Amino acid sequence: MEFFTPKLVRALLPGLLWLAFSFSVEAQRTVTGRVTDAETGEPLIGATVVEKETPANGTIVDVNGNFRLNVSDKATALLVTYSSYDNAEVSIVGVDVVEVPMNASTLSEVVVIGYGTVKKEDVTGSVQKAGTAVFNRGAITGPSELLAGKVAGVVVTTDGAPGGGSQIRVRGLSSLNATNDPLIVVDGVPLDNTGISGSRNPLNVVNPNDIESFTVLKDASAAAIYGNRASGGVILITTKKGKLGRKIQVGYSGNVSWGVPSGKIDALSADEFRAVMNDRYANDQPTLDLMGNASTDWQDEIYQTALGTDHALNFAGGVGIVPYRLSLGYTYKEGLLKTDEFSRYSAALNLNPGFFDNTLQTNFNFKYAYSDNHFADRGAIGNALSFDPTQTVRSDTSDRFGGYTTWMQNNGLPNGLAPTNPVALLELRDDNSNVDQIVTSLNLDYRLPFFPNLRANLNLGYEGANGDGTIIVPDSAAFAYTVGGVNNVYTQEKDNTLLETYLNYRETFGLHGLDLMAGYSWQHFEYDNYFKNSNLAGDTAQTTEDRSRAEYYLVSLFGRINYDFKQKYFLTASLRRDGTSRFAEDYRYGVFPAVAAGVKVIDNDRNNFNYLKLRGGWGVTGQQETGGYYDYLARYQLGQFNASYQFGNEFVQTYRPNGYVSNLKWEETSSINLGADFSIIRDRIGGTVDVYRRQTSDLFANIPFPALSNLTNFLTTNIGEMESNGVELGLNFTPIRNGTITWDIFTNVAYNRSEITKLRNDADSTFQGVQVGGIAGGVGSTIQIHTVGNQPYMFYVYEQQYDEDGNLLEDQFVDRNDDGVVNDQDLYRYKNPAPFYTLGITNNFGIGRFNLSFAGRANLGQYVYNNIQTDMGYLNRLVHPTRYLSNINQSAVDLNVEEQASLTFSDQFVKKADFFRMDHITLGYDLTSLFNRNSTSAVTATDGTVAPDQPRKSLISYFNVYATVQNAFVITDYDGLDPEIANGIDNNVYPRPRTFLVGVNVNF
């Protein structure tokens, strides 16, 4: 497609000529000066200085803070701007040399947005920034842990595994079958949303100690500039950088931690188990003889005190014209689950020099992480709940099966139906991986010297990852005995290459401000996967091996216009056209527009109402991540179980066709956002409020296709629609701020509700919906459903009946359709795992040398299906027909339930799971003054005289020690171990530890 046609060039030519010759020639003079931070006196390198009467005439401050500008004889003032500082206006009437001290300002704070920055007060979309002041504290290994509870409408759920990943949701769900993860952009590089084999968390490439801030683009008017992957929102991560004008600064932070289980699942103890068995099988001595003589708490056997340590060392400053920051990190964490270990070595380098009088700004970012993992078998969690507590960990009579107690069949082989010894699962499985990850970028921003309002930007980025691992299980292990052990290997390589370029033009015409940006983006993703699964002997019958490669491209054109009038009225419009190789050529491109406006209603420094800005926006974002790469193509794959067909004496493997949808296209999400930003009482109280409505069309829905059952039962196609509505409020308070006491409070609350509005193109009245949410308790059982007119992932259950005293009536459910029989037609949609309300609070309080910080968050209106109680909560589970014993949940005794069938689909086990979690409580003490006490020494001169005592200053500029309790407590009525479960199904979730930590932060 040709964009610069002769007709377009001819249309633009008059304007270009006007821009080139619009400046009149008149008498000039030279003004010089220096721009500095008003508080520290440091030069503000790169600040922009323009002539007030002729804004196109400007220059950039050099490395020493100095500038030189030729101005008209009629010029009266200079306007000076710099990121995160109030604009300054300095008179030049009758003077040729000026000093310009500038003050930092929260309202003038610069916010990173897509392909550029904007002053916080000029934002028109729903954009929120979270910096170090509000970050969570404690044993933090992943960047997302810093953000939990900090931004209204952003829900971060992390399990308890060391270095584990997080589920992040921005304003709830936007899709049913495509990813709902936000796009993560690290220093300008949009990351691949998929993980890497052997890695616990793809974001572990970024050490949390290196992060300066998160910026969340929540609504489509802000996120649409990233069109193709922004339906789940966008999170921009900015890492720390060095500054010129400073000598080298060395910083160190380190901590040690120990985590303990915060609770246990209510399985029967050995004494309780014996009591139930003796009561139930009093006349069946052979069954009672199956019990052992031990009292083993299997949860105690698989869990441990999890030790950890984290160390980060950084060097920052400036050499010549090169600001730099180099950081090195080491993290080691044990899991609560024995044998679970995570260690990471990380390095990061940021270089940000300016060349040619700072007309060329360069930003080089490099991040590397090497992770070493030993994975514990999570199956030990469920088996610890099931294994007979009267048995010993190790057998007293046999060394077979590694010496671990094992349920066996009459033929002496392990009973494959029985619970596996959970300690054996941990100690006999050697599951290791090594992962290398790199994210690097080079950004060049050139301000044309003959046209200083025009900038050309080039951004080159690369994300690479390599993961490899092995899983070894000896052939003596009972759980791998019949196959001869396990010897599995796997590798994966992933490459994400980025090229982006854009032009940016900024100009002020009297009362009008204009900011134009247009650019191009190219991104290429490649994957190379290999695995070989075998037994220790490498037997052909026990070996499967495969190698697969995949790739896809994203190509985009984008542009944005920012216009302001009197710095009071603001208008933003953007457009992005994306192409993806995931779709067929006729459906490959999508167009994603956005528009937003804002107005400052109040902008003053009076004591009552200081600031009020109203804003509104609309936009469309896209989604193309269906989970596959070539879903629109007709493809064949090898037949199942290596099926083959005989031709004479030769056997040829067969292929079978896959189902596909040739017209698969972009899923699109449009949203409307209305918001307000405000500040009162001399900025002591500030906040933001947003109301939004989001609608997704051409929804990727995985729906049944019975006619294709020979190929596949389900296909992903564009057939659904869904909408979400919500309200968000973020507040910050500064109750006290004086020389002795500082007190800052940050709070947020959000409401979100989603509804599916379409799942089929026909009007089939018998279609109940798409059942999802697999559970334990029957092959292929599901407990959730997607249905038109309801929220996604509603629980699909029977209505339980109770007696007059409120006791559960086993296997008795309500005949909801009154047809005289209880069957599948009486299942109903009940409650939802997504919270209606989320809240967060962060409190920073300092008095003298002490500082106290705590942060917590709450989810309200959410429900959890307790699959542990349904899978373990019936008495007939105690004794299996093949003669082994299983432990049960205490609920089986409390509810006196005999059979599992009466539990699995009962709404009794869909439990209210509201909670408030105190994420951390941190108490610190500032020891800096102990090192900064000036000491003196007398100096004797060569002539014998004694000079006055000279002060000697400590090299330590900051020294703080602290203690933290992470996951301090949870307030909830939920009767399971933990109510915070990402998918709403409680089934042997890795528990979150309660962690105690002591640490130190030192700057030299």
PDB file of N, CA and C in Angstrom, residues 530-534 539-546 642:
ATOM      1  N   TYR A 530      11.110 -28.645  21.887  1.00  0.00           N
ATOM      2  CA  TYR A 530      11.518 -30.040  21.756  1.00  0.00           C
ATOM      3  C   TYR A 530      11.301 -30.743  23.084  1.00  0.00           C
ATOM      4  N   PHE A 531      10.834 -32.002  23.012  1.00  0.00           N
ATOM      5  CA  PHE A 531      10.760 -32.814  24.216  1.00  0.00           C
ATOM      6  C   PHE A 531      10.962 -34.280  23.861  1.00  0.00           C
ATOM      7  N   LYS A 532      11.456 -35.032  24.815  1.00  0.00           N
ATOM      8  CA  LYS A 532      11.583 -36.483  24.700  1.00  0.00           C
ATOM      9  C   LYS A 532      11.253 -37.074  26.054  1.00  0.00           C
ATOM     10  N   ASN A 533      10.181 -37.842  26.093  1.00  0.00           N
ATOM     11  CA  ASN A 533       9.741 -38.490  27.322  1.00  0.00           C
ATOM     12  C   ASN A 533       9.992 -39.985  27.200  1.00  0.00           C
ATOM     13  N   SER A 534      10.663 -40.542  28.195  1.00  0.00           N
ATOM     14  CA  SER A 534      11.004 -41.951  28.133  1.00  0.00           C
ATOM     15  C   SER A 534      11.139 -42.509  29.542  1.00  0.00           C
ATOM     16  N   ASP A 539      13.175 -47.452  26.503  1.00  0.00           N
ATOM     17  CA  ASP A 539      12.391 -48.389  25.698  1.00  0.00           C
ATOM     18  C   ASP A 539      11.543 -47.653  24.676  1.00  0.00           C
ATOM     19  N   THR A 540      11.503 -48.187  23.476  1.00  0.00           N
ATOM     20  CA  THR A 540      10.750 -47.546  22.397  1.00  0.00           C
ATOM     21  C   THR A 540       9.282 -47.417  22.742  1.00  0.00           C
ATOM     22  N   ALA A 541       8.724 -48.440  23.354  1.00  0.00           N
ATOM     23  CA  ALA A 541       7.298 -48.412  23.693  1.00  0.00           C
ATOM     24  C   ALA A 541       6.967 -47.345  24.731  1.00  0.00           C
ATOM     25  N   GLN A 542       7.962 -46.911  25.481  1.00  0.00           N
ATOM     26  CA  GLN A 542       7.738 -45.911  26.527  1.00  0.00           C
ATOM     27  C   GLN A 542       8.282 -44.537  26.140  1.00  0.00           C
ATOM     28  N   THR A 543       8.600 -44.362  24.866  1.00  0.00           N
ATOM     29  CA  THR A 543       9.249 -43.128  24.436  1.00  0.00           C
ATOM     30  C   THR A 543       8.369 -42.356  23.460  1.00  0.00           C
ATOM     31  N   THR A 544       8.203 -41.097  23.727  1.00  0.00           N
ATOM     32  CA  THR A 544       7.581 -40.160  22.785  1.00  0.00           C
ATOM     33  C   THR A 544       8.516 -38.982  22.609  1.00  0.00           C
ATOM     34  N   GLU A 545       8.606 -38.497  21.381  1.00  0.00           N
ATOM     35  CA  GLU A 545       9.548 -37.421  21.071  1.00  0.00           C
ATOM     36  C   GLU A 545       8.935 -36.529  20.010  1.00  0.00           C
ATOM     37  N   ASP A 546       9.157 -35.230  20.153  1.00  0.00           N
ATOM     38  CA  ASP A 546       8.582 -34.314  19.161  1.00  0.00           C
ATOM     39  C   ASP A 546       9.353 -33.001  19.159  1.00  0.00           C
ATOM     40  N   ASN A 642       0.247 -43.222  17.837  1.00  0.00           N
ATOM     41  CA  ASN A 642       1.112 -43.665  16.741  1.00  0.00           C
ATOM     42  C   ASN A 642       0.401 -44.645  15.800  1.00  0.00           C
TER      43      ASN A 642
END
